């Protein structure tokens, strides 16, 4: 038989099969693969959880375990924030703020990261601060400390410093400077003649500044070696002066 007729007969046979079975496997000529040819229904898209870098430990943490501050773009994980709050409570700090910007942490955040023992300690600190009252120097009314640096009377509106009991001042380091000056005089602390850095004497008179590396005499405050021979004991200097 002519090969052309054979090819034509094969094509006609395939056409008859496609009419009877429109969905049929062209390899095995069976309809058992019809189910695999049917379009599968689309599956619902599952959103993958995103990760955020913790501003404290710098680890990539899932957003579920991260908490962001509303006042700054920084975010930290629950573990680091729990440690931060625990350390603040251990240091007897009543104010619990964001580790990045210092904004006060809300009740919802504290309820998630604060342990039961830390909550009890923090409540005790708050209760003690309320009980601690100060007497107004003007109207003698009892006032409660409202901030860390000064007091304000609710009756006469007078304000005064809670550290030095003097008039309120805007520069909070003034009391600390006064305390440092008293400590400096008591411990014989002097300044470097070149960079004015404060130096506390430990032993000897030949001093070396840790900042500018200047060597000077502690007794006469001149650059070492000094011309006054201050390193020689006083009795020896008297004897040498008498011999001269």
C-alpha angles and dihedrals in degrees: 000000000000112000090225090061091048091054091047091050091051092051091050090050091052091048091053090051092050090052092052096037109023091181109049135138110257091209105050097018092228133121097225092103094056092103091055090053093055114098112257117232113254115260119230113263113248113210113227115229114252126225130225129200113246112232091217108041094020091224123140105248130181114261089241090067096041129088123200126207114236092217099052136027093243121112131188135189123259092248095056093043090051090053091047093053092045092053092048092051090046088054089053094246113160093191113074112191141167111287090228108042103007096240112156113264115240126239091254093055093045091048090057101043104029118091123222094254092049090050091054092049092047092050090051091052091050091049092050092050091053092049092049104090130177129209117241111236091215108043098011092232121148113256133185122227106255101180138019097259113030143025128229124201114223092206108049097012092237118155129201139166116271093208103049099019088232132118115308114265129192094222103079093191094067093088091046090051091052090050091049092051091053091048091047093055092045095051097038096243116175137184129250109254091227111037098016092233114158114249129189116209117236104169139339130012101259100094129187119198112231092212107046098013092233115160114216141157116262094208102050097019093229130132112278128284090045123202095226094069091231091164090069114088116257094244092052091049091052091051092048091049091052092050091052 
